[in-house]
Tab-separated table of C-alpha atoms and ligand atoms in Angstrom:
chain	number	residue	atom	x	y	z
R	26	MET	CA	5.542	32.914	46.586
R	27	ARG	CA	6.884	33.359	50.124
R	28	GLU	CA	10.949	33.780	51.517
R	29	ILE	CA	12.956	32.604	53.543
R	30	LYS	CA	15.015	34.706	55.520
R	31	ILE	CA	18.189	33.730	57.753
R	32	GLU	CA	19.711	34.945	60.612
R	33	SER	CA	23.042	35.216	61.810
R	34	SER	CA	25.136	37.002	64.373
R	35	MET	CA	28.440	37.014	66.370
R	36	MET	CA	29.591	38.097	69.560
R	37	VAL	CA	32.684	40.450	69.288
R	38	TYR	CA	35.667	41.284	72.128
R	39	ASP	CA	37.724	43.829	71.769
R	40	ASP	CA	40.045	42.102	73.910
R	41	HIS	CA	40.459	38.927	75.759
R	42	THR	CA	39.548	39.884	79.465
R	43	SER	CA	35.985	37.969	79.301
R	44	PHE	CA	37.857	34.626	78.715
R	45	SER	CA	38.821	32.034	80.766
R	46	GLU	CA	42.713	30.651	80.796
R	47	GLN	CA	41.917	27.659	78.582
R	48	GLU	CA	40.025	29.566	75.985
R	49	ARG	CA	43.797	32.065	75.997
R	50	GLU	CA	45.924	28.967	75.830
R	51	LEU	CA	43.817	28.132	72.920
R	52	PHE	CA	44.093	31.334	71.276
R	53	ASP	CA	48.271	30.606	72.046
R	54	LYS	CA	48.013	27.734	70.826
R	55	ALA	CA	46.901	29.435	67.155
R	56	PHE	CA	49.095	32.639	67.977
R	57	GLY	CA	51.506	29.864	67.611
R	58	ALA	CA	50.369	27.627	65.158
R	59	CYS	CA	50.337	30.424	62.196
R	60	LYS	CA	54.237	30.575	62.709
R	61	THR	CA	55.194	27.703	61.500
R	62	ALA	CA	52.225	27.529	58.460
R	63	TYR	CA	53.884	26.581	55.272
R	64	ALA	CA	52.797	29.160	53.004
R	65	PRO	CA	56.030	30.046	50.583
R	66	TYR	CA	53.036	31.022	47.866
R	67	SER	CA	50.910	33.333	49.126
R	68	THR	CA	52.856	34.595	51.867
R	69	PHE	CA	49.353	34.183	53.926
R	70	TYR	CA	49.883	32.249	57.475
R	71	VAL	CA	47.117	31.219	59.357
R	72	GLY	CA	46.879	28.993	62.505
R	73	ALA	CA	44.376	27.313	63.522
R	74	ALA	CA	44.145	25.174	67.186
R	75	VAL	CA	40.827	22.808	68.333
R	76	LEU	CA	39.800	22.439	71.667
R	77	LEU	CA	38.739	19.175	72.186
R	78	GLU	CA	36.121	17.381	75.009
R	79	ASN	CA	39.194	15.647	76.561
R	80	ASP	CA	40.846	19.150	77.103
R	81	GLU	CA	43.642	18.766	74.292
R	82	MET	CA	44.595	20.827	71.719
R	83	ILE	CA	45.398	20.211	68.173
R	84	ILE	CA	47.102	22.820	66.203
R	85	GLY	CA	47.531	22.975	62.295
R	86	ASN	CA	48.339	26.250	59.860
R	87	ASN	CA	48.437	26.262	56.002
R	88	GLN	CA	50.054	23.790	54.169
R	89	GLU	CA	51.227	24.495	50.280
R	90	ASN	CA	52.079	23.094	47.382
R	91	ALA	CA	53.711	23.897	44.235
R	92	VAL	CA	51.229	22.252	42.383
R	93	TYR	CA	48.303	25.211	44.640
R	94	PRO	CA	45.518	22.611	44.451
R	95	CYS	CA	47.116	20.365	46.916
R	96	GLY	CA	47.451	22.317	49.851
R	97	LEU	CA	45.576	22.635	52.758
R	98	CYS	CA	43.780	25.393	55.405
R	99	ALA	CA	44.961	25.632	58.697
R	100	GLU	CA	41.286	24.781	60.140
R	101	ARG	CA	41.092	21.447	57.760
R	102	VAL	CA	44.858	20.383	59.156
R	103	ALA	CA	43.968	21.203	62.359
R	104	LEU	CA	40.934	19.166	62.364
R	105	PHE	CA	41.688	16.174	60.636
R	106	SER	CA	44.792	15.627	62.788
R	107	ALA	CA	42.251	15.999	65.460
R	108	ALA	CA	40.396	13.238	64.421
R	109	ALA	CA	43.417	11.303	63.360
R	110	GLN	CA	44.254	11.141	66.435
R	111	TYR	CA	40.855	11.135	68.727
R	112	PRO	CA	38.541	9.801	66.117
R	113	THR	CA	35.474	9.558	68.935
R	114	ILE	CA	36.728	12.904	70.904
R	115	PRO	CA	34.536	15.576	69.579
R	116	PRO	CA	35.950	19.012	68.972
R	117	LYS	CA	34.562	22.262	71.676
R	118	SER	CA	36.328	25.245	69.396
R	119	LEU	CA	38.243	25.851	67.301
R	120	ALA	CA	40.510	29.195	67.314
R	121	ILE	CA	41.648	30.946	63.701
R	122	THR	CA	44.372	33.197	63.452
R	123	ILE	CA	46.170	35.015	60.552
R	124	ASP	CA	50.232	36.241	61.395
R	125	TYR	CA	49.299	39.264	61.839
R	126	ASP	CA	53.473	40.465	62.339
R	127	ARG	CA	53.834	38.867	58.062
R	128	VAL	CA	50.559	39.320	56.930
R	129	LYS	CA	49.377	43.175	57.027
R	130	THR	CA	46.108	42.998	56.799
R	131	ASP	CA	44.066	44.696	60.538
R	132	GLN	CA	41.405	42.354	58.906
R	133	ILE	CA	39.896	39.006	60.667
R	134	ALA	CA	40.391	35.810	58.456
R	135	PHE	CA	37.019	33.948	57.724
R	136	PRO	CA	37.444	30.047	57.342
R	137	CYS	CA	37.062	29.356	53.067
R	138	GLY	CA	33.923	27.620	52.414
R	139	SER	CA	35.790	24.386	51.708
R	140	CYS	CA	36.849	24.249	55.829
R	141	ARG	CA	32.950	25.695	55.954
R	142	GLN	CA	32.019	22.531	54.738
R	143	VAL	CA	34.420	20.464	57.027
R	144	ILE	CA	33.247	22.013	60.013
R	145	SER	CA	29.561	21.260	59.551
R	146	GLU	CA	30.885	17.332	59.316
R	147	PHE	CA	32.447	17.916	62.653
R	148	GLU	CA	29.455	19.120	64.254
R	149	TYR	CA	27.321	16.336	62.404
R	150	ARG	CA	29.542	13.784	62.855
R	151	PHE	CA	30.234	14.676	66.943
R	152	GLU	CA	26.486	15.882	67.130
R	153	THR	CA	28.381	18.861	68.831
R	154	PRO	CA	28.000	22.663	67.934
R	155	ILE	CA	31.582	23.903	67.363
R	156	THR	CA	32.343	27.240	69.165
R	157	LEU	CA	34.187	28.959	66.527
R	158	TYR	CA	36.358	32.383	67.786
R	159	LEU	CA	38.339	34.148	64.731
R	160	LEU	CA	41.056	35.984	66.266
R	161	GLY	CA	41.733	39.129	64.925
R	162	GLU	CA	44.171	41.681	65.955
R	163	ASN	CA	45.239	43.789	69.145
R	164	GLN	CA	43.100	40.572	70.807
R	165	GLN	CA	39.759	41.619	69.148
R	166	VAL	CA	37.675	38.003	68.882
R	167	PHE	CA	35.102	37.435	66.689
R	168	LYS	CA	32.874	34.121	68.417
R	169	LEU	CA	30.456	32.315	66.890
R	170	ASP	CA	28.280	29.366	68.755
R	171	SER	CA	28.146	27.431	65.378
R	172	ILE	CA	29.401	26.675	61.805
R	173	LYS	CA	25.297	27.102	61.201
R	174	GLN	CA	26.118	31.108	61.833
R	175	LEU	CA	28.713	31.226	58.757
R	176	LEU	CA	26.571	28.459	56.793
R	177	PRO	CA	23.618	28.149	57.473
R	178	PHE	CA	21.839	25.921	54.695
R	179	THR	CA	24.392	23.211	55.374
R	180	PHE	CA	24.366	19.567	52.906
R	181	THR	CA	24.621	17.107	55.037
R	182	ALA	CA	24.859	13.241	55.323
R	183	ASP	CA	21.070	13.077	56.406
R	184	LEU	CA	20.571	13.788	52.710
R	185	LEU	CA	22.577	10.999	51.185
R	186	LYS	CA	19.723	8.365	53.374
K	228	THU	N1	43.837	30.049	54.108
K	228	THU	C1	43.716	28.824	55.439
K	228	THU	O1	44.552	28.240	56.011
K	228	THU	N2	42.385	29.222	56.217
K	228	THU	C2	41.227	29.739	55.447
K	228	THU	O2	40.338	30.284	56.435
K	228	THU	C3	41.177	31.278	54.487
K	228	THU	C4	42.667	30.839	53.353
K	228	THU	C5	44.953	29.669	53.558
K	228	THU	C6	44.928	28.462	52.495
K	228	THU	C7	45.687	29.248	51.261
K	228	THU	O3	47.367	28.276	52.081
K	228	THU	C8	46.407	31.115	51.722
K	228	THU	O4	45.712	30.890	53.137
K	228	THU	C9	45.756	31.979	51.171
K	228	THU	O5	44.449	31.732	50.574
């Protein structure tokens, strides 16, 4: 018998000062996106913004439904929209936030399991890691270099071959 150990890490920032103008613009897009989330059932408003290799930024937010499972998370709305508009342009990064004005929490939201799998598919599809910025209240940021930090044992299309 042997044990396999995995290691994960992320960078924690207490404010936005170490980020570039472009990164801060992406954060603003994510903060803006949660304002137009459609989340009347959970009242948990999430915003996301994808930065593409061509410097376009595409936003997404959660879209709920009276038939609850029909709803979709902000991350997937943003990524699917980006891929629909720019199917050949790799995403470089993804910023995610909660609407801290309306959701009373001081915690940072990590992407759900399904979104982790979808982000993983995008890394596989475009053969490039996607930087994740998880935005907190009061300018806190968790930065991860790849979804592999959150989903280390990934199911990819390699297994289907
Ligand atoms: N949600 C997201 O949009 N992203 C996440 O990473 C976690 C959850 C949404 C789904 C649902 O509309 C609401 O938040 C509550 O789960």
